[in-house]
Amino acid sequence: MEELQDEIKKRRTFAIISHPDAGKTTLTEKLLLYGGAIHLAGSIKSRKAQRHAVSDWMEIEKQRGISVTSSVLQFDYGGCRINILDTPGHQDFSEDTYRTLMAVDSAVMVMDAAKGIETQTKKLFKVCKQRNIPIFTFVNKLDRFGKAPLDLMDEIENVLGIRAYPMNWPIGIDGRYCGVYNRIKNNVELFASDDSHGQKERDSVVYSLDDEKLIENIDTDIYESLIDDIDLLNAAGEKWNDEKVAKGELTPMFFGSAMTNFGVKNFLEEYLRLAPSPQPHESTNGLIMPDDDKFSAFVFKIQANMNPAHHDRLAFIRICSGKFERNMQVLQVRNDKVIKLSQPQQFLAQDRQIIDNAYPGDIVGLFDPGIFRIGDTICDVKKKFRFADFPVFPPERFARVEAKDTMKRKQFIKGIAQLTQEGAVQLFEQPGAGMESYIVGTVGQLQFDVLEYRLKNEYNVDINITMQPFEVARWLELKNGMEVTPESLRGADRGMFVYDMKKQPVLLVSNEWALGWIIDNNPDLLLHNVPPDKQEV
Ligand code: G4P
């Protein structure tokens, strides 16, 4: 029990959310560098290149130079065990990106100092906000010109609706910064010039605020503007509040530059001090505490075809309570079956290793012979319950998908059903269209590429994908409980009337304006962004 509690206390499990190019990969790499998991920054990228030279798993990833599915990185620092769940960093992100956020206890939001909050960050932020998890902000690229720190704070407040508490403050004027003022320690860190281009930990010198050497080392106007800023923050800034940070209402904000290592170590240390260890999860049995000695976990991601030669599928689980032991027997609740967890794996990028033990907060990959689905609970045989359902993400892109060769209809249906079950895409049927073609809904364009690739490689089916001009799906109900049909809906021809796989009626329309017309002309209609029995993000 004591061992379990110690292990829980040590763990920090988080994801980094950002818009592409804000510096998520670079920051992750620097955290690994400080954690001693790699020795020279840049090695993740070069390892990636090498790996592609010898292996061709997930061809798309290679072709487009992106990470299609999230990976998990684990390392130790300062007595903590850190699990970083990577979220795909391409603008065509998928549901996987959202689901990763269901498995973390906090999130780090990286933003480019010159760009502020961008679209993808906003979408991912929404999921974090709904989960009420703490959000830490890292304003990156301070080594070059960016927006003024106070303007960035305003942007967080106005665009995201949460308050920001600067933990440090850049020293300099107009984007030329020579160090940071640490508000917690009330000292100043000046960075030595460095010719390693951020490949190594950066040297710095720490001064107290009134140290004469500091005043000698920086220009008077810079020093004075720093003192003014500190006064302003202390007088008019948000006050620190642990509870608000824990609920994600106040974001500790750090300034730095991942590329030049400026502020990275301080960020890591403060983050580890403030970020929560594994948190309880809601279930049909009430809250499941991490230190409950009965093991439990849920599946948040299924990754197929990591090794095409073996038709390899891995189910990624997040451990919620108890100790995980290799070969343990657990209950897979949905199928009500006892299964043995053999070959559990952990990851450093794509390197896997078999593990013997793991604890709450850890992510483990289980070999999946096709028995797992996203959101599945696995738990101790003697204590059966289910974790709360995952919320559903409204699809935003739609395409008609059909097999090129009608002789392959059977494989096509089997493949597409399997991929839907895995949660890779959402499937709809158009009345009268038969089973030759489906309407497929996704949250990102990339999912269509993945669908095409997997149907070809795993089911040997070539498909035609015809994008449809819709961006909005609404599940339909009538207030009087009667069935909605294409005939009973005024203006059904302004969009496309389809059924989801549970035969629930759905209308696809091209924009909010078209939707407005439908609402105005069908006063008895109830519209839902996701199936009525599901919770929306
Ligand atoms: P992402 O994962 O969020 O998509 O971003 P990534 O880390 O790949 O960084 C995107 C670009 O921004 C990279 O440049 C990276 O070197 C640069 N970058 C990251 N952090 C900083 C920083 O603190 N300061 C500055 N000035 N640049 C930064 P690139 O030219 O696209 O790639 P590369 O040639 O450097 O690999």
Short mmCIF file of C-alpha atoms in Angstrom, two decimals, residues 12 14 27-28 30-36 75-78 80 82 84 108 136 138 254 263-275:
data_model
loop_
_atom_site.label_atom_id
_atom_site.label_comp_id
_atom_site.label_asym_id
_atom_site.label_seq_id
_atom_site.Cartn_x
_atom_site.Cartn_y
_atom_site.Cartn_z
CA ARG A 12 2.86 13.31 -13.50
CA PHE A 14 0.23 15.14 -19.10
CA LEU A 27 9.86 21.47 -25.95
CA THR A 28 9.21 17.74 -25.52
CA LYS A 30 14.17 19.54 -24.23
CA LEU A 31 12.21 18.02 -21.36
CA LEU A 32 13.69 14.65 -22.31
CA LEU A 33 17.10 16.25 -22.48
CA TYR A 34 16.80 17.64 -18.95
CA GLY A 35 15.38 14.33 -17.80
CA GLY A 36 18.48 12.57 -19.12
CA PHE A 75 11.26 9.62 -18.06
CA ASP A 76 12.38 10.54 -14.55
CA TYR A 77 13.33 13.94 -13.21
CA GLY A 78 13.86 15.22 -9.69
CA CYS A 80 9.19 12.32 -10.38
CA ILE A 82 6.84 11.73 -16.00
CA ILE A 84 4.10 12.73 -21.66
CA VAL A 108 0.72 22.06 -21.05
CA PHE A 136 0.01 25.22 -17.69
CA PHE A 138 4.47 27.88 -21.95
CA PHE A 254 5.83 30.57 -18.18
CA GLY A 263 13.45 29.06 -19.17
CA VAL A 264 12.89 25.36 -19.88
CA LYS A 265 14.43 23.94 -16.73
CA ASN A 266 12.62 26.38 -14.51
CA PHE A 267 9.39 25.50 -16.27
CA LEU A 268 9.96 21.77 -15.77
CA GLU A 269 10.75 22.14 -12.08
CA GLU A 270 7.83 24.43 -11.30
CA TYR A 271 5.52 22.27 -13.37
CA LEU A 272 6.51 19.15 -11.43
CA ARG A 273 6.02 20.98 -8.16
CA LEU A 274 2.56 22.24 -9.03
CA ALA A 275 1.06 19.63 -11.36
#
